[in-house]
mmCIF file with all atom_site columns, C-alpha atoms and ligand atoms in Angstrom:
data_model
loop_
_atom_site.group_PDB
_atom_site.id
_atom_site.type_symbol
_atom_site.label_atom_id
_atom_site.label_alt_id
_atom_site.label_comp_id
_atom_site.label_asym_id
_atom_site.label_entity_id
_atom_site.label_seq_id
_atom_site.pdbx_PDB_ins_code
_atom_site.Cartn_x
_atom_site.Cartn_y
_atom_site.Cartn_z
_atom_site.occupancy
_atom_site.B_iso_or_equiv
_atom_site.pdbx_formal_charge
_atom_site.auth_seq_id
_atom_site.auth_comp_id
_atom_site.auth_asym_id
_atom_site.auth_atom_id
_atom_site.pdbx_PDB_model_num
ATOM   1   C  CA  . MET A 1 1   ? 0.000   0.000   0.000  1.00 94.00 ? 1   MET A CA  1
ATOM   2   C  CA  . GLU A 1 2   ? 1.224   3.481   -0.852 1.00 94.00 ? 2   GLU A CA  1
ATOM   3   C  CA  . GLY A 1 3   ? 3.077   5.240   1.964  1.00 97.00 ? 3   GLY A CA  1
ATOM   4   C  CA  . GLU A 1 4   ? 3.496   2.262   4.262  1.00 98.00 ? 4   GLU A CA  1
ATOM   5   C  CA  . ILE A 1 5   ? 6.892   1.437   5.736  1.00 98.00 ? 5   ILE A CA  1
ATOM   6   C  CA  . ARG A 1 6   ? 8.302   -2.071  5.268  1.00 98.00 ? 6   ARG A CA  1
ATOM   7   C  CA  . GLU A 1 7   ? 11.103  -2.110  7.824  1.00 98.00 ? 7   GLU A CA  1
ATOM   8   C  CA  . PHE A 1 8   ? 11.362  -0.992  11.454 1.00 98.00 ? 8   PHE A CA  1
ATOM   9   C  CA  . GLU A 1 9   ? 14.432  -1.128  13.698 1.00 97.00 ? 9   GLU A CA  1
ATOM   10  C  CA  . GLY A 1 10  ? 16.015  -3.702  11.423 1.00 96.00 ? 10  GLY A CA  1
ATOM   11  C  CA  . LYS A 1 11  ? 12.924  -5.924  11.210 1.00 95.00 ? 11  LYS A CA  1
ATOM   12  C  CA  . LEU A 1 12  ? 11.336  -6.554  7.826  1.00 98.00 ? 12  LEU A CA  1
ATOM   13  C  CA  . LEU A 1 13  ? 7.573   -6.059  7.807  1.00 98.00 ? 13  LEU A CA  1
ATOM   14  C  CA  . ASN A 1 14  ? 4.834   -7.597  5.727  1.00 98.00 ? 14  ASN A CA  1
ATOM   15  C  CA  . SER A 1 15  ? 2.658   -5.340  3.611  1.00 98.00 ? 15  SER A CA  1
ATOM   16  C  CA  . ILE A 1 16  ? -0.855  -4.193  4.435  1.00 98.00 ? 16  ILE A CA  1
ATOM   17  C  CA  . ASP A 1 17  ? -1.714  -5.850  1.125  1.00 98.00 ? 17  ASP A CA  1
ATOM   18  C  CA  . ASP A 1 18  ? -0.672  -9.267  2.494  1.00 98.00 ? 18  ASP A CA  1
ATOM   19  C  CA  . PHE A 1 19  ? -3.796  -9.690  4.657  1.00 97.00 ? 19  PHE A CA  1
ATOM   20  C  CA  . ILE A 1 20  ? -6.476  -12.113 3.549  1.00 96.00 ? 20  ILE A CA  1
ATOM   21  C  CA  . GLU A 1 21  ? -9.809  -10.352 3.981  1.00 94.00 ? 21  GLU A CA  1
ATOM   22  C  CA  . ASN A 1 22  ? -12.278 -12.699 5.632  1.00 92.00 ? 22  ASN A CA  1
ATOM   23  C  CA  . SER A 1 23  ? -14.415 -10.528 7.888  1.00 98.00 ? 23  SER A CA  1
ATOM   24  C  CA  . ILE A 1 24  ? -17.853 -11.877 8.743  1.00 98.00 ? 24  ILE A CA  1
ATOM   25  C  CA  . LYS A 1 25  ? -19.709 -9.135  6.858  1.00 98.00 ? 25  LYS A CA  1
ATOM   26  C  CA  . GLY A 1 26  ? -16.925 -7.825  4.624  1.00 98.00 ? 26  GLY A CA  1
ATOM   27  C  CA  . PRO A 1 27  ? -15.110 -4.498  5.026  1.00 98.00 ? 27  PRO A CA  1
ATOM   28  C  CA  . GLN A 1 28  ? -16.955 -1.840  7.007  1.00 98.00 ? 28  GLN A CA  1
ATOM   29  C  CA  . VAL A 1 29  ? -16.832 1.907   6.380  1.00 98.00 ? 29  VAL A CA  1
ATOM   30  C  CA  . VAL A 1 30  ? -17.026 4.066   9.509  1.00 98.00 ? 30  VAL A CA  1
ATOM   31  C  CA  . ASN A 1 31  ? -18.060 7.707   9.180  1.00 98.00 ? 31  ASN A CA  1
ATOM   32  C  CA  . ILE A 1 32  ? -15.645 9.301   11.623 1.00 98.00 ? 32  ILE A CA  1
ATOM   33  C  CA  . GLU A 1 33  ? -17.869 12.368  12.143 1.00 97.00 ? 33  GLU A CA  1
ATOM   34  C  CA  . ASN A 1 34  ? -20.522 10.197  13.790 1.00 97.00 ? 34  ASN A CA  1
ATOM   35  C  CA  . TYR A 1 35  ? -18.164 7.678   15.357 1.00 98.00 ? 35  TYR A CA  1
ATOM   36  C  CA  . LYS A 1 36  ? -18.023 7.130   19.130 1.00 98.00 ? 36  LYS A CA  1
ATOM   37  C  CA  . LEU A 1 37  ? -16.095 4.614   21.171 1.00 98.00 ? 37  LEU A CA  1
ATOM   38  C  CA  . ILE A 1 38  ? -18.300 3.637   24.112 1.00 98.00 ? 38  ILE A CA  1
ATOM   39  C  CA  . VAL A 1 39  ? -16.768 2.378   27.360 1.00 98.00 ? 39  VAL A CA  1
ATOM   40  C  CA  . SER A 1 40  ? -19.381 0.745   29.570 1.00 98.00 ? 40  SER A CA  1
ATOM   41  C  CA  . GLU A 1 41  ? -19.784 -1.448  32.621 1.00 97.00 ? 41  GLU A CA  1
ATOM   42  C  CA  . GLU A 1 42  ? -22.727 -3.435  33.861 1.00 92.00 ? 42  GLU A CA  1
ATOM   43  C  CA  . GLY A 1 43  ? -24.382 -0.315  35.291 1.00 86.00 ? 43  GLY A CA  1
ATOM   44  C  CA  . GLY A 1 44  ? -24.339 1.439   31.899 1.00 96.00 ? 44  GLY A CA  1
ATOM   45  C  CA  . ILE A 1 45  ? -22.218 3.741   29.769 1.00 95.00 ? 45  ILE A CA  1
ATOM   46  C  CA  . LYS A 1 46  ? -19.275 5.365   31.575 1.00 94.00 ? 46  LYS A CA  1
ATOM   47  C  CA  . LYS A 1 47  ? -17.743 7.400   28.779 1.00 98.00 ? 47  LYS A CA  1
ATOM   48  C  CA  . GLU A 1 48  ? -17.960 8.053   25.056 1.00 98.00 ? 48  GLU A CA  1
ATOM   49  C  CA  . TYR A 1 49  ? -14.927 9.138   23.059 1.00 98.00 ? 49  TYR A CA  1
ATOM   50  C  CA  . LYS A 1 50  ? -14.768 10.754  19.685 1.00 98.00 ? 50  LYS A CA  1
ATOM   51  C  CA  . TYR A 1 51  ? -11.894 9.708   17.424 1.00 98.00 ? 51  TYR A CA  1
ATOM   52  C  CA  . ASP A 1 52  ? -9.947  12.948  17.938 1.00 98.00 ? 52  ASP A CA  1
ATOM   53  C  CA  . ASP A 1 53  ? -10.353 12.730  21.747 1.00 97.00 ? 53  ASP A CA  1
ATOM   54  C  CA  . LEU A 1 54  ? -8.441  9.473   21.631 1.00 98.00 ? 54  LEU A CA  1
ATOM   55  C  CA  . ILE A 1 55  ? -5.830  10.345  19.001 1.00 98.00 ? 55  ILE A CA  1
ATOM   56  C  CA  . ASN A 1 56  ? -4.959  13.747  20.474 1.00 98.00 ? 56  ASN A CA  1
ATOM   57  C  CA  . ASN A 1 57  ? -5.154  13.155  24.226 1.00 98.00 ? 57  ASN A CA  1
ATOM   58  C  CA  . PHE A 1 58  ? -3.480  9.790   24.811 1.00 98.00 ? 58  PHE A CA  1
ATOM   59  C  CA  . ASP A 1 59  ? 0.126   8.654   24.527 1.00 98.00 ? 59  ASP A CA  1
ATOM   60  C  CA  . SER A 1 60  ? 0.824   6.291   21.676 1.00 98.00 ? 60  SER A CA  1
ATOM   61  C  CA  . ILE A 1 61  ? 2.944   3.165   21.599 1.00 98.00 ? 61  ILE A CA  1
ATOM   62  C  CA  . LYS A 1 62  ? 4.487   1.322   18.650 1.00 98.00 ? 62  LYS A CA  1
ATOM   63  C  CA  . LYS A 1 63  ? 5.396   -2.342  18.351 1.00 98.00 ? 63  LYS A CA  1
ATOM   64  C  CA  . VAL A 1 64  ? 6.032   -4.975  15.692 1.00 98.00 ? 64  VAL A CA  1
ATOM   65  C  CA  . ILE A 1 65  ? 3.612   -7.842  16.379 1.00 98.00 ? 65  ILE A CA  1
ATOM   66  C  CA  . THR A 1 66  ? 2.635   -10.823 14.229 1.00 98.00 ? 66  THR A CA  1
ATOM   67  C  CA  . LEU A 1 67  ? -1.045  -11.529 13.545 1.00 98.00 ? 67  LEU A CA  1
ATOM   68  C  CA  . TYR A 1 68  ? -1.731  -15.274 13.158 1.00 97.00 ? 68  TYR A CA  1
ATOM   69  C  CA  . CYS A 1 69  ? -5.054  -16.311 11.624 1.00 93.00 ? 69  CYS A CA  1
ATOM   70  C  CA  . VAL A 1 70  ? -6.340  -19.800 12.372 1.00 90.00 ? 70  VAL A CA  1
ATOM   71  C  CA  . ASP A 1 71  ? -6.532  -20.317 8.589  1.00 91.00 ? 71  ASP A CA  1
ATOM   72  C  CA  . GLY A 1 72  ? -2.732  -20.627 8.514  1.00 93.00 ? 72  GLY A CA  1
ATOM   73  C  CA  . TRP A 1 73  ? -1.466  -17.243 7.355  1.00 95.00 ? 73  TRP A CA  1
ATOM   74  C  CA  . SER A 1 74  ? 0.370   -14.590 9.348  1.00 97.00 ? 74  SER A CA  1
ATOM   75  C  CA  . VAL A 1 75  ? 1.675   -11.037 8.930  1.00 98.00 ? 75  VAL A CA  1
ATOM   76  C  CA  . ASP A 1 76  ? 4.393   -9.039  10.731 1.00 98.00 ? 76  ASP A CA  1
ATOM   77  C  CA  . ILE A 1 77  ? 3.196   -5.459  11.066 1.00 98.00 ? 77  ILE A CA  1
ATOM   78  C  CA  . LEU A 1 78  ? 4.300   -2.337  12.961 1.00 98.00 ? 78  LEU A CA  1
ATOM   79  C  CA  . TRP A 1 79  ? 1.243   -1.357  14.977 1.00 98.00 ? 79  TRP A CA  1
ATOM   80  C  CA  . GLU A 1 80  ? 0.749   2.009   16.641 1.00 98.00 ? 80  GLU A CA  1
ATOM   81  C  CA  . GLY A 1 81  ? -1.994  2.843   19.096 1.00 98.00 ? 81  GLY A CA  1
ATOM   82  C  CA  . ILE A 1 82  ? -3.276  3.579   22.591 1.00 99.00 ? 82  ILE A CA  1
ATOM   83  C  CA  . LEU A 1 83  ? -2.958  1.336   25.632 1.00 99.00 ? 83  LEU A CA  1
ATOM   84  C  CA  . MET A 1 84  ? -6.276  -0.191  26.686 1.00 98.00 ? 84  MET A CA  1
ATOM   85  C  CA  . LYS A 1 85  ? -5.448  0.460   30.326 1.00 98.00 ? 85  LYS A CA  1
ATOM   86  C  CA  . ASP A 1 86  ? -4.952  4.173   29.666 1.00 98.00 ? 86  ASP A CA  1
ATOM   87  C  CA  . ILE A 1 87  ? -8.423  4.386   28.123 1.00 98.00 ? 87  ILE A CA  1
ATOM   88  C  CA  . LEU A 1 88  ? -10.068 2.311   30.840 1.00 98.00 ? 88  LEU A CA  1
ATOM   89  C  CA  . ILE A 1 89  ? -8.448  4.264   33.677 1.00 98.00 ? 89  ILE A CA  1
ATOM   90  C  CA  . ASP A 1 90  ? -9.417  7.546   32.013 1.00 98.00 ? 90  ASP A CA  1
ATOM   91  C  CA  . SER A 1 91  ? -13.019 6.371   31.571 1.00 98.00 ? 91  SER A CA  1
ATOM   92  C  CA  . LYS A 1 92  ? -13.372 5.803   35.362 1.00 97.00 ? 92  LYS A CA  1
ATOM   93  C  CA  . VAL A 1 93  ? -14.951 2.455   34.718 1.00 97.00 ? 93  VAL A CA  1
ATOM   94  C  CA  . LYS A 1 94  ? -14.712 0.131   37.741 1.00 96.00 ? 94  LYS A CA  1
ATOM   95  C  CA  . LEU A 1 95  ? -11.623 -2.011  37.343 1.00 96.00 ? 95  LEU A CA  1
ATOM   96  C  CA  . ASP A 1 96  ? -12.747 -4.945  39.469 1.00 96.00 ? 96  ASP A CA  1
ATOM   97  C  CA  . TYR A 1 97  ? -14.605 -6.682  36.626 1.00 98.00 ? 97  TYR A CA  1
ATOM   98  C  CA  . PRO A 1 98  ? -12.824 -9.866  35.513 1.00 98.00 ? 98  PRO A CA  1
ATOM   99  C  CA  . SER A 1 99  ? -13.759 -9.708  31.833 1.00 98.00 ? 99  SER A CA  1
ATOM   100 C  CA  . ILE A 1 100 ? -13.761 -7.280  28.912 1.00 98.00 ? 100 ILE A CA  1
ATOM   101 C  CA  . ILE A 1 101 ? -16.189 -7.740  26.030 1.00 98.00 ? 101 ILE A CA  1
ATOM   102 C  CA  . PHE A 1 102 ? -15.443 -5.974  22.720 1.00 98.00 ? 102 PHE A CA  1
ATOM   103 C  CA  . TYR A 1 103 ? -18.009 -5.071  20.058 1.00 98.00 ? 103 TYR A CA  1
ATOM   104 C  CA  . GLY A 1 104 ? -17.431 -4.140  16.403 1.00 98.00 ? 104 GLY A CA  1
ATOM   105 C  CA  . ILE A 1 105 ? -19.752 -2.232  14.108 1.00 98.00 ? 105 ILE A CA  1
ATOM   106 C  CA  . ASP A 1 106 ? -20.263 -5.351  11.977 1.00 98.00 ? 106 ASP A CA  1
ATOM   107 C  CA  . GLY A 1 107 ? -21.809 -7.189  14.938 1.00 98.00 ? 107 GLY A CA  1
ATOM   108 C  CA  . TYR A 1 108 ? -18.574 -9.076  15.656 1.00 98.00 ? 108 TYR A CA  1
ATOM   109 C  CA  . THR A 1 109 ? -17.742 -9.696  19.319 1.00 98.00 ? 109 THR A CA  1
ATOM   110 C  CA  . THR A 1 110 ? -14.893 -11.157 21.333 1.00 98.00 ? 110 THR A CA  1
ATOM   111 C  CA  . SER A 1 111 ? -13.683 -11.077 24.928 1.00 98.00 ? 111 SER A CA  1
ATOM   112 C  CA  . LEU A 1 112 ? -10.529 -11.248 27.017 1.00 98.00 ? 112 LEU A CA  1
ATOM   113 C  CA  . SER A 1 113 ? -9.780  -11.325 30.705 1.00 98.00 ? 113 SER A CA  1
ATOM   114 C  CA  . LYS A 1 114 ? -9.123  -7.895  32.143 1.00 98.00 ? 114 LYS A CA  1
ATOM   115 C  CA  . ASP A 1 115 ? -5.934  -9.063  33.830 1.00 98.00 ? 115 ASP A CA  1
ATOM   116 C  CA  . PHE A 1 116 ? -4.578  -10.342 30.512 1.00 98.00 ? 116 PHE A CA  1
ATOM   117 C  CA  . VAL A 1 117 ? -5.275  -6.999  28.843 1.00 98.00 ? 117 VAL A CA  1
ATOM   118 C  CA  . PHE A 1 118 ? -3.574  -5.040  31.632 1.00 98.00 ? 118 PHE A CA  1
ATOM   119 C  CA  . ASP A 1 119 ? -0.640  -7.393  32.250 1.00 98.00 ? 119 ASP A CA  1
ATOM   120 C  CA  . ASN A 1 120 ? 0.291   -7.581  28.562 1.00 98.00 ? 120 ASN A CA  1
ATOM   121 C  CA  . ASP A 1 121 ? -0.199  -3.914  27.692 1.00 98.00 ? 121 ASP A CA  1
ATOM   122 C  CA  . LEU A 1 122 ? -2.724  -4.650  24.952 1.00 98.00 ? 122 LEU A CA  1
ATOM   123 C  CA  . PHE A 1 123 ? -3.539  -1.652  22.814 1.00 99.00 ? 123 PHE A CA  1
ATOM   124 C  CA  . LEU A 1 124 ? -5.990  -0.336  20.250 1.00 99.00 ? 124 LEU A CA  1
ATOM   125 C  CA  . SER A 1 125 ? -4.190  0.403   17.009 1.00 99.00 ? 125 SER A CA  1
ATOM   126 C  CA  . TYR A 1 126 ? -5.064  3.295   14.725 1.00 98.00 ? 126 TYR A CA  1
ATOM   127 C  CA  . LYS A 1 127 ? -1.980  3.030   12.500 1.00 98.00 ? 127 LYS A CA  1
ATOM   128 C  CA  . MET A 1 128 ? -0.238  0.101   10.836 1.00 98.00 ? 128 MET A CA  1
ATOM   129 C  CA  . ASN A 1 129 ? 3.120   0.338   9.052  1.00 98.00 ? 129 ASN A CA  1
ATOM   130 C  CA  . GLY A 1 130 ? 2.944   4.089   9.622  1.00 98.00 ? 130 GLY A CA  1
ATOM   131 C  CA  . VAL A 1 131 ? -0.389  4.754   7.909  1.00 98.00 ? 131 VAL A CA  1
ATOM   132 C  CA  . ILE A 1 132 ? -3.907  5.196   9.321  1.00 98.00 ? 132 ILE A CA  1
ATOM   133 C  CA  . LEU A 1 133 ? -5.742  1.849   9.296  1.00 98.00 ? 133 LEU A CA  1
ATOM   134 C  CA  . PRO A 1 134 ? -7.500  1.369   5.963  1.00 98.00 ? 134 PRO A CA  1
ATOM   135 C  CA  . ASN A 1 135 ? -11.244 0.623   6.151  1.00 98.00 ? 135 ASN A CA  1
ATOM   136 C  CA  . GLU A 1 136 ? -10.715 -3.072  5.377  1.00 98.00 ? 136 GLU A CA  1
ATOM   137 C  CA  . ARG A 1 137 ? -8.199  -3.327  8.205  1.00 98.00 ? 137 ARG A CA  1
ATOM   138 C  CA  . GLY A 1 138 ? -10.566 -2.002  10.874 1.00 98.00 ? 138 GLY A CA  1
ATOM   139 C  CA  . PHE A 1 139 ? -10.566 1.796   10.754 1.00 98.00 ? 139 PHE A CA  1
ATOM   140 C  CA  . PRO A 1 140 ? -10.747 3.499   13.197 1.00 98.00 ? 140 PRO A CA  1
ATOM   141 C  CA  . PHE A 1 141 ? -9.487  0.915   15.746 1.00 99.00 ? 141 PHE A CA  1
ATOM   142 C  CA  . GLN A 1 142 ? -8.344  -2.690  15.870 1.00 98.00 ? 142 GLN A CA  1
ATOM   143 C  CA  . LEU A 1 143 ? -7.466  -4.487  19.104 1.00 99.00 ? 143 LEU A CA  1
ATOM   144 C  CA  . ILE A 1 144 ? -3.911  -5.827  18.932 1.00 98.00 ? 144 ILE A CA  1
ATOM   145 C  CA  . GLY A 1 145 ? -4.348  -9.142  20.686 1.00 98.00 ? 145 GLY A CA  1
ATOM   146 C  CA  . GLU A 1 146 ? -0.680  -9.963  21.237 1.00 98.00 ? 146 GLU A CA  1
ATOM   147 C  CA  . PHE A 1 147 ? -0.165  -13.662 22.153 1.00 98.00 ? 147 PHE A CA  1
ATOM   148 C  CA  . LYS A 1 148 ? -3.691  -14.486 20.913 1.00 98.00 ? 148 LYS A CA  1
ATOM   149 C  CA  . TRP A 1 149 ? -5.081  -15.942 17.667 1.00 97.00 ? 149 TRP A CA  1
ATOM   150 C  CA  . ALA A 1 150 ? -6.425  -13.310 15.287 1.00 97.00 ? 150 ALA A CA  1
ATOM   151 C  CA  . HIS A 1 151 ? -10.088 -13.964 16.101 1.00 97.00 ? 151 HIS A CA  1
ATOM   152 C  CA  . LYS A 1 152 ? -9.324  -11.919 19.264 1.00 98.00 ? 152 LYS A CA  1
ATOM   153 C  CA  . TRP A 1 153 ? -8.028  -9.014  17.141 1.00 98.00 ? 153 TRP A CA  1
ATOM   154 C  CA  . ILE A 1 154 ? -11.398 -7.318  16.689 1.00 98.00 ? 154 ILE A CA  1
ATOM   155 C  CA  . LYS A 1 155 ? -11.644 -4.589  14.045 1.00 98.00 ? 155 LYS A CA  1
ATOM   156 C  CA  . TRP A 1 156 ? -14.001 -1.574  13.777 1.00 98.00 ? 156 TRP A CA  1
ATOM   157 C  CA  . ILE A 1 157 ? -14.373 -1.475  17.593 1.00 99.00 ? 157 ILE A CA  1
ATOM   158 C  CA  . ASN A 1 158 ? -17.161 0.765   18.834 1.00 98.00 ? 158 ASN A CA  1
ATOM   159 C  CA  . LYS A 1 159 ? -17.821 -0.555  22.325 1.00 98.00 ? 159 LYS A CA  1
ATOM   160 C  CA  . ILE A 1 160 ? -15.753 -1.928  25.203 1.00 98.00 ? 160 ILE A CA  1
ATOM   161 C  CA  . GLU A 1 161 ? -17.706 -3.393  28.106 1.00 98.00 ? 161 GLU A CA  1
ATOM   162 C  CA  . LEU A 1 162 ? -16.396 -4.379  31.529 1.00 98.00 ? 162 LEU A CA  1
ATOM   163 C  CA  . SER A 1 163 ? -18.278 -7.467  32.663 1.00 98.00 ? 163 SER A CA  1
ATOM   164 C  CA  . ASN A 1 164 ? -18.620 -10.124 35.349 1.00 98.00 ? 164 ASN A CA  1
ATOM   165 C  CA  . ASN A 1 165 ? -19.395 -12.694 32.662 1.00 97.00 ? 165 ASN A CA  1
ATOM   166 C  CA  . MET A 1 166 ? -16.308 -14.901 32.348 1.00 96.00 ? 166 MET A CA  1
ATOM   167 C  CA  . ASN A 1 167 ? -18.237 -17.314 30.107 1.00 95.00 ? 167 ASN A CA  1
ATOM   168 C  CA  . PHE A 1 168 ? -19.084 -14.858 27.339 1.00 98.00 ? 168 PHE A CA  1
ATOM   169 C  CA  . LYS A 1 169 ? -18.404 -16.320 23.903 1.00 98.00 ? 169 LYS A CA  1
ATOM   170 C  CA  . GLY A 1 170 ? -17.809 -14.044 20.954 1.00 98.00 ? 170 GLY A CA  1
ATOM   171 C  CA  . TYR A 1 171 ? -18.674 -14.594 17.301 1.00 98.00 ? 171 TYR A CA  1
ATOM   172 C  CA  . TRP A 1 172 ? -16.039 -17.236 16.447 1.00 97.00 ? 172 TRP A CA  1
ATOM   173 C  CA  . GLU A 1 173 ? -15.712 -18.517 20.001 1.00 97.00 ? 173 GLU A CA  1
ATOM   174 C  CA  . SER A 1 174 ? -19.400 -19.491 20.032 1.00 97.00 ? 174 SER A CA  1
ATOM   175 C  CA  . ARG A 1 175 ? -18.683 -21.446 16.814 1.00 96.00 ? 175 ARG A CA  1
ATOM   176 C  CA  . GLY A 1 176 ? -15.952 -23.517 18.436 1.00 95.00 ? 176 GLY A CA  1
ATOM   177 C  CA  . TYR A 1 177 ? -12.822 -21.371 18.292 1.00 96.00 ? 177 TYR A CA  1
ATOM   178 C  CA  . SER A 1 178 ? -10.691 -21.150 21.404 1.00 96.00 ? 178 SER A CA  1
ATOM   179 C  CA  . ASN A 1 179 ? -12.124 -18.814 24.028 1.00 97.00 ? 179 ASN A CA  1
ATOM   180 C  CA  . ASN A 1 180 ? -8.800  -18.131 25.707 1.00 96.00 ? 180 ASN A CA  1
ATOM   181 C  CA  . GLY A 1 181 ? -7.355  -17.676 22.202 1.00 97.00 ? 181 GLY A CA  1
ATOM   182 C  CA  . ASN A 1 182 ? -3.805  -18.508 23.322 1.00 97.00 ? 182 ASN A CA  1
ATOM   183 C  CA  . LEU A 1 183 ? -1.413  -18.800 20.379 1.00 97.00 ? 183 LEU A CA  1
ATOM   184 C  CA  . ASN A 1 184 ? 0.535   -21.575 22.077 1.00 95.00 ? 184 ASN A CA  1
ATOM   185 C  CA  . GLU A 1 185 ? -2.551  -23.799 22.321 1.00 94.00 ? 185 GLU A CA  1
ATOM   186 C  CA  . PRO A 1 186 ? -4.867  -25.338 19.689 1.00 91.00 ? 186 PRO A CA  1
ATOM   187 C  CA  . PHE A 1 187 ? -7.255  -22.786 18.216 1.00 91.00 ? 187 PHE A CA  1
ATOM   188 C  CA  . PHE A 1 188 ? -10.260 -25.084 18.128 1.00 87.00 ? 188 PHE A CA  1
ATOM   189 C  CA  . GLY A 1 189 ? -12.296 -26.519 20.966 1.00 69.00 ? 189 GLY A CA  1
ATOM   190 C  CA  . ARG A 1 190 ? -11.209 -24.690 24.096 1.00 56.00 ? 190 ARG A CA  1
HETATM 191 N  N1  . LIG B 2 .   ? -15.046 -6.720  13.492 1.00 54.80 ? 201 LIG B N1  1
HETATM 192 C  C1  . LIG B 2 .   ? -14.388 -7.819  13.069 1.00 54.80 ? 201 LIG B C1  1
HETATM 193 N  N2  . LIG B 2 .   ? -13.155 -8.047  13.536 1.00 54.80 ? 201 LIG B N2  1
HETATM 194 C  C2  . LIG B 2 .   ? -12.466 -9.154  13.144 1.00 54.80 ? 201 LIG B C2  1
HETATM 195 C  C3  . LIG B 2 .   ? -13.045 -10.097 12.263 1.00 54.80 ? 201 LIG B C3  1
HETATM 196 C  C4  . LIG B 2 .   ? -14.356 -9.816  11.771 1.00 54.80 ? 201 LIG B C4  1
HETATM 197 O  O1  . LIG B 2 .   ? -14.960 -10.582 10.976 1.00 54.80 ? 201 LIG B O1  1
HETATM 198 N  N3  . LIG B 2 .   ? -14.996 -8.675  12.197 1.00 54.80 ? 201 LIG B N3  1
HETATM 199 N  N4  . LIG B 2 .   ? -12.328 -11.228 11.894 1.00 54.80 ? 201 LIG B N4  1
HETATM 200 C  C5  . LIG B 2 .   ? -11.214 -11.644 12.769 1.00 54.80 ? 201 LIG B C5  1
HETATM 201 C  C6  . LIG B 2 .   ? -10.334 -12.626 12.127 1.00 54.80 ? 201 LIG B C6  1
HETATM 202 S  S1  . LIG B 2 .   ? -10.910 -14.239 12.048 1.00 54.80 ? 201 LIG B S1  1
HETATM 203 C  C7  . LIG B 2 .   ? -9.073  -12.319 11.654 1.00 54.80 ? 201 LIG B C7  1
HETATM 204 S  S2  . LIG B 2 .   ? -8.046  -13.485 10.957 1.00 54.80 ? 201 LIG B S2  1
HETATM 205 C  C8  . LIG B 2 .   ? -8.552  -10.926 11.800 1.00 54.80 ? 201 LIG B C8  1
HETATM 206 C  C9  . LIG B 2 .   ? -7.836  -10.426 10.569 1.00 54.80 ? 201 LIG B C9  1
HETATM 207 O  O2  . LIG B 2 .   ? -8.730  -10.462 9.536  1.00 54.80 ? 201 LIG B O2  1
HETATM 208 P  P1  . LIG B 2 .   ? -8.570  -9.566  8.244  1.00 54.80 ? 201 LIG B P1  1
HETATM 209 O  O3  . LIG B 2 .   ? -7.469  -10.178 7.480  1.00 54.80 ? 201 LIG B O3  1
HETATM 210 O  O4  . LIG B 2 .   ? -9.892  -9.691  7.560  1.00 54.80 ? 201 LIG B O4  1
HETATM 211 O  O5  . LIG B 2 .   ? -8.235  -8.184  8.715  1.00 54.80 ? 201 LIG B O5  1
HETATM 212 O  O6  . LIG B 2 .   ? -9.581  -10.009 12.137 1.00 54.80 ? 201 LIG B O6  1
HETATM 213 C  C10 . LIG B 2 .   ? -10.379 -10.445 13.213 1.00 54.80 ? 201 LIG B C10 1
HETATM 214 N  N5  . LIG B 2 .   ? -11.215 -9.336  13.628 1.00 54.80 ? 201 LIG B N5  1
HETATM 215 MO MO1 . LIG B 2 .   ? -9.108  -15.469 11.305 1.00 54.80 ? 202 LIG B MO1 1
#
């Protein structure tokens, strides 16, 4: 893709064009003027962020991380984004919930344990290989689920919900894909 970088700190990167598009409803187009990222807990909405609130007011981090799809392909990409814990702390959501459920505008869902998200510095990316995420790649935000299979890497995120429900199963998880999503374990039937 035009403008993307293909090397970072001596590491070669894949191209944005190397992804295999297989989203459940195809690429989504988010109108950023109307977009809000909702942070909620079981009592209701805690905070709503506009795109610029997030991009301008939070520190960003950058890291080369490989996305592994269960279909057998992978891509090494330089991701840049905002730490989940920075957003959650800012939102004043209660942090004693064990689980975080993520929603995308295409109806996709997934979940992770809150401790995993905090302990591993998971972040929401808004840039890949130095360019703003293209629509097909999840603009405005994709969760970078480091150490997890790509079904945890939800794109087009518009809601993050703190929950007591440790048994929630997202779109692919409810169809048999691993609910812990650990890369070092089989991706089916856990
Ligand atoms: N919102 C949303 N996020 C999603 C998906 C999806 O269908 N919808 N698919 C997941 C899967 S299975 C993969 S492999 C990764 C990367 O998919 P891509 O190559 O289509 O970007 O996105 C994940 N995030
Ligand atoms: Mo996937």
